[in-house]
Amino acid sequence: MAADKGSNQSVEKAVALLEAFRDGEPRRVGDIARETGIGQSTASRLLATLEAAGLVERDPVTSLYFLGTELLTLAGVAVNRIPVHRTSRMVAQTLAAELGLGVNVGIRQGSELVYVCHFEGAQSPKSHTLLGERVPLHATSIGKAVLSGLTAADRDAVLSRGLPAYTQRTHTQRAMLDRELAVVARRGYATEIEEFVLGRASVAAPVVDRSGATIAAVSISGPLSAIALETREPELARVAVETADRISSALGFHGPGY
C-alpha cells in the first residue's frame, strides 16, 4: 500500500508540474519548484522523466522548460473523441470563413467551459489558439448560454464559488446574472460585451444532446469594431441559434418530446 501511495503522490506532483505551464510561459526548475511547493531536487527528477517522455522540453542554452510536442498528439486524440467536436468542427470552420469572425464551440467541465473548436475569421485574428482554453461561465456569452440550460440546483453548484470580476462590466452579483440568464433562456441566445476581455464582444447559443440536456454552446466573437452588436445582434443571434440547432441535430436531438 505504501508503494501505491508513493506512486500516486508522484503522479500528482508530475501533474502539478505540467499545470505550472498553463499560462504558456517557460520556466526554470527553481521557478516551478517554488510555484508548486515541490522540492527542487524532486522537481528536477520529475522534469527529467517528463522530458524523456516528450511531455516537456528544455532549452539547452537557457535551461528553461516548456511543454513538449508529445502533448499535441495526446491532445489531438483527446479532442477527436469528443462527439461535440466531431459534429461541430466543419460547421464552425465554415461559419468563421463566411462571417470573417471567430467561432468557438465549448463544453462545460465543472464551473468552466472548455473550447473544443476554435476558428478565426479574417476580421478576428488571434495571436494564439484558444483550443483547450478554459473560460468562466458567468463572464462569457458561450458560458451564459450553457448556464441558461442548467437546472437551478446545477447552476447553484456551478456558481457556488462566486462570480469573480474580469472587467468592470462582469456580472458579480448573482441576482443580476440570474435575471440575464432568464432572458437568455427565453430568447435562446446570450450576448457579452467586454465582460471577459476588453475590446471584444460575442453572441452564443446553447447546444443540447439527444435527451435535450444542455451540454455545450457555440459562439460568434470578435473585436467590437467588427462584431458591432448594437446593429448586428439580430443577424448574428439568428446565425448562432441556427448553428447550435444544427449541431444539436447532429448529436441526435430532434425536438422536445420527439
Coordinates of C-alpha atoms in Angstrom, one line a residue:
M1 CA 0.0 0.0 0.0
A2 CA 2.9 2.4 0.8
A3 CA 4.3 1.9 -2.7
D4 CA 0.9 2.6 -4.2
K5 CA 0.6 5.8 -2.1
G6 CA 4.0 6.9 -3.1
S7 CA 3.3 6.2 -6.8
N8 CA 0.0 8.2 -6.6
Q9 CA 1.9 11.1 -5.0
S10 CA 4.5 11.1 -7.7
V11 CA 1.8 11.3 -10.4
E12 CA 0.1 14.1 -8.5
K13 CA 3.4 16.0 -8.4
A14 CA 4.0 15.4 -12.1
V15 CA 0.6 16.7 -12.9
A16 CA 1.3 19.8 -10.8
L17 CA 4.5 20.4 -12.7
L18 CA 2.6 20.3 -16.0
E19 CA -0.2 22.5 -14.7
A20 CA 2.5 25.1 -13.8
F21 CA 2.9 25.8 -17.6
R22 CA -0.8 26.6 -18.0
D23 CA 0.0 30.3 -18.9
G24 CA 2.3 29.2 -21.7
E25 CA 5.4 30.8 -20.2
P26 CA 8.7 28.8 -20.0
R27 CA 10.2 28.2 -16.5
R28 CA 13.3 27.2 -14.7
V29 CA 13.4 24.3 -12.3
G30 CA 13.5 26.7 -9.3
D31 CA 10.5 28.7 -10.5
I32 CA 8.5 25.5 -10.9
A33 CA 9.5 24.2 -7.5
R34 CA 8.5 27.4 -5.9
E35 CA 5.2 27.7 -7.6
T36 CA 4.2 24.1 -7.0
G37 CA 5.6 23.7 -3.5
I38 CA 7.6 20.7 -4.6
G39 CA 11.3 20.3 -3.5
Q40 CA 13.7 21.4 -6.2
S41 CA 15.5 18.1 -6.3
T42 CA 12.2 16.2 -6.7
A43 CA 11.0 18.7 -9.3
S44 CA 14.3 18.3 -11.2
R45 CA 13.9 14.5 -11.3
L46 CA 10.3 14.6 -12.4
L47 CA 11.0 17.1 -15.1
A48 CA 13.8 14.8 -16.4
T49 CA 11.3 12.0 -16.6
L50 CA 8.7 14.2 -18.3
E51 CA 11.4 15.4 -20.7
A52 CA 12.3 11.8 -21.6
A53 CA 8.6 11.2 -22.4
G54 CA 8.4 14.3 -24.6
L55 CA 5.8 15.9 -22.3
V56 CA 8.2 18.8 -21.5
E57 CA 11.2 20.1 -23.4
R58 CA 14.3 22.1 -22.1
D59 CA 16.2 24.8 -23.9
P60 CA 19.9 23.7 -23.7
V61 CA 21.1 27.3 -23.7
T62 CA 18.7 28.9 -21.2
S63 CA 17.7 25.7 -19.3
L64 CA 14.1 26.9 -19.4
Y65 CA 11.5 24.2 -19.6
F66 CA 8.3 24.4 -21.7
L67 CA 5.5 22.0 -22.6
G68 CA 6.6 19.3 -25.1
T69 CA 5.2 18.4 -28.5
E70 CA 4.1 14.9 -27.4
L71 CA 1.2 16.7 -25.7
L72 CA -0.1 17.7 -29.1
T73 CA -0.5 14.1 -30.0
L74 CA -2.3 13.3 -26.8
A75 CA -4.5 16.5 -27.1
G76 CA -5.4 15.6 -30.6
V77 CA -6.5 12.1 -29.6
A78 CA -8.5 13.6 -26.6
V79 CA -10.4 16.2 -28.6
N80 CA -11.2 13.9 -31.5
R81 CA -13.0 11.5 -29.2
I82 CA -15.5 14.2 -28.1
P83 CA -18.8 14.0 -30.0
V84 CA -19.4 17.7 -29.9
H85 CA -16.0 18.4 -31.5
R86 CA -16.6 15.8 -34.3
T87 CA -20.1 17.1 -35.1
S88 CA -19.3 20.8 -35.0
R89 CA -15.8 21.2 -36.4
M90 CA -16.6 21.6 -40.1
V91 CA -19.7 23.7 -39.3
A92 CA -17.7 26.1 -37.1
Q93 CA -14.8 26.3 -39.6
T94 CA -17.1 27.1 -42.5
L95 CA -19.1 29.7 -40.5
A96 CA -15.9 31.5 -39.4
A97 CA -14.8 31.8 -43.0
E98 CA -18.2 33.1 -44.1
L99 CA -18.6 35.7 -41.4
G100 CA -15.0 36.7 -41.0
L101 CA -15.4 36.4 -37.2
G102 CA -14.3 34.0 -34.6
V103 CA -16.4 30.9 -34.0
N104 CA -15.9 28.8 -30.9
V105 CA -17.6 25.6 -29.6
G106 CA -17.2 24.8 -25.9
I107 CA -18.3 22.1 -23.5
R108 CA -18.9 22.5 -19.8
Q109 CA -16.5 21.0 -17.3
G110 CA -17.4 21.9 -13.8
S111 CA -17.6 25.6 -13.3
E112 CA -15.7 26.4 -16.5
L113 CA -16.2 26.0 -20.2
V114 CA -13.5 24.3 -22.4
Y115 CA -13.1 25.2 -26.1
V116 CA -13.1 22.1 -28.2
C117 CA -13.3 24.1 -31.5
H118 CA -11.8 27.4 -32.4
F119 CA -11.7 29.0 -35.8
E120 CA -10.7 32.6 -36.7
G121 CA -12.2 34.8 -39.4
A122 CA -10.3 37.4 -41.3
Q123 CA -11.7 40.2 -39.0
S124 CA -11.0 38.4 -35.8
P125 CA -7.4 37.1 -35.8
K126 CA -5.8 35.9 -32.5
S127 CA -2.1 35.7 -31.7
H128 CA -2.7 32.2 -30.1
T129 CA -5.1 29.3 -30.4
L130 CA -7.9 29.0 -28.0
L131 CA -8.4 25.3 -28.4
G132 CA -8.5 23.7 -25.0
E133 CA -8.7 27.1 -23.2
R134 CA -10.9 27.3 -20.2
V135 CA -13.2 30.3 -19.7
P136 CA -15.6 31.3 -16.9
L137 CA -19.3 30.6 -17.4
H138 CA -20.6 33.8 -15.9
A139 CA -18.5 36.2 -17.9
T140 CA -18.8 34.9 -21.4
S141 CA -21.7 34.6 -23.8
I142 CA -20.8 31.0 -24.5
G143 CA -20.7 30.2 -20.8
K144 CA -24.0 32.0 -20.1
A145 CA -25.6 30.1 -23.0
V146 CA -24.7 26.9 -21.1
L147 CA -25.8 28.2 -17.7
S148 CA -29.2 29.1 -19.1
G149 CA -29.9 25.5 -19.8
L150 CA -28.9 24.1 -16.4
T151 CA -31.3 23.3 -13.6
A152 CA -31.5 25.6 -10.6
A153 CA -29.6 23.1 -8.5
D154 CA -26.8 22.6 -11.1
R155 CA -26.5 26.3 -11.5
D156 CA -26.2 26.8 -7.8
A157 CA -23.4 24.2 -7.6
V158 CA -21.6 25.7 -10.6
L159 CA -21.7 29.2 -9.2
S160 CA -21.1 28.4 -5.6
R161 CA -17.5 29.7 -5.6
G162 CA -18.7 33.2 -6.5
L163 CA -18.5 35.5 -9.6
P164 CA -15.1 37.0 -9.9
A165 CA -14.7 40.2 -11.9
Y166 CA -12.6 40.2 -15.1
T167 CA -13.5 43.7 -16.2
Q168 CA -15.8 46.5 -14.9
R169 CA -18.6 45.0 -16.9
T170 CA -18.5 41.5 -15.5
H171 CA -21.6 40.4 -13.5
T172 CA -20.5 39.9 -10.0
Q173 CA -24.0 39.9 -8.4
R174 CA -25.9 36.6 -8.6
A175 CA -29.3 38.4 -8.8
M176 CA -28.2 40.4 -11.9
L177 CA -26.8 37.3 -13.6
D178 CA -30.0 35.3 -12.9
R179 CA -32.1 38.0 -14.5
E180 CA -29.9 37.9 -17.6
L181 CA -30.0 34.1 -17.7
A182 CA -33.8 34.2 -17.6
V183 CA -33.7 36.5 -20.7
V184 CA -31.2 34.1 -22.4
A185 CA -33.4 31.1 -21.8
R186 CA -36.4 32.9 -23.2
R187 CA -34.9 34.2 -26.4
G188 CA -32.5 31.3 -27.0
Y189 CA -29.1 33.1 -27.1
A190 CA -26.7 35.1 -24.9
T191 CA -24.6 38.2 -25.6
E192 CA -21.4 39.6 -23.9
I193 CA -19.7 42.9 -24.4
E194 CA -16.3 43.4 -22.7
E195 CA -17.3 41.2 -19.7
F196 CA -14.3 38.9 -20.0
V197 CA -11.9 40.7 -22.4
L198 CA -11.8 44.4 -23.1
G199 CA -12.5 45.4 -26.7
R200 CA -14.3 42.2 -27.6
A201 CA -17.9 41.0 -27.8
S202 CA -19.8 37.8 -28.7
V203 CA -23.1 36.1 -29.1
A204 CA -23.8 32.5 -28.3
A205 CA -26.5 29.8 -28.3
P206 CA -26.7 26.5 -26.4
V207 CA -26.2 23.0 -27.8
V208 CA -28.2 20.1 -26.5
D209 CA -27.7 16.3 -26.7
R210 CA -30.3 13.8 -27.8
S211 CA -32.1 14.0 -24.4
G212 CA -32.4 17.8 -24.6
A213 CA -29.8 18.5 -21.9
T214 CA -27.6 21.5 -22.5
I215 CA -24.0 20.2 -22.8
A216 CA -22.2 22.8 -24.9
A217 CA -22.6 26.1 -26.8
V218 CA -21.4 27.8 -29.9
S219 CA -20.3 31.5 -30.0
I220 CA -19.5 34.1 -32.6
S221 CA -17.0 36.6 -31.4
G222 CA -14.7 39.4 -32.5
P223 CA -13.4 42.9 -31.8
L224 CA -16.1 45.5 -31.1
S225 CA -15.4 47.2 -34.4
A226 CA -16.0 44.0 -36.4
I227 CA -18.9 42.4 -34.5
A228 CA -20.9 45.6 -33.9
L229 CA -23.6 44.0 -31.7
E230 CA -25.5 47.2 -31.5
T231 CA -26.5 46.8 -35.1
R232 CA -25.8 43.1 -35.9
E233 CA -27.2 41.4 -32.8
P234 CA -30.4 40.1 -34.5
E235 CA -28.4 38.7 -37.5
L236 CA -25.6 37.1 -35.5
A237 CA -28.1 35.7 -32.9
R238 CA -30.1 34.1 -35.7
V239 CA -26.9 32.5 -37.1
A240 CA -25.7 31.3 -33.7
V241 CA -29.1 29.7 -32.9
E242 CA -29.3 28.0 -36.3
T243 CA -25.7 26.7 -35.9
A244 CA -26.4 25.4 -32.4
D245 CA -29.6 23.7 -33.7
R246 CA -27.6 22.1 -36.5
I247 CA -25.0 20.7 -34.1
S248 CA -27.7 19.6 -31.7
S249 CA -29.4 17.7 -34.5
A250 CA -26.2 16.0 -35.4
L251 CA -25.9 14.9 -31.8
G252 CA -29.3 13.2 -32.0
F253 CA -31.7 15.9 -30.7
H254 CA -34.9 16.0 -32.8
G255 CA -37.0 18.4 -30.7
P256 CA -38.9 18.2 -27.4
G257 CA -40.9 15.1 -26.9
Y258 CA -39.7 13.5 -30.1

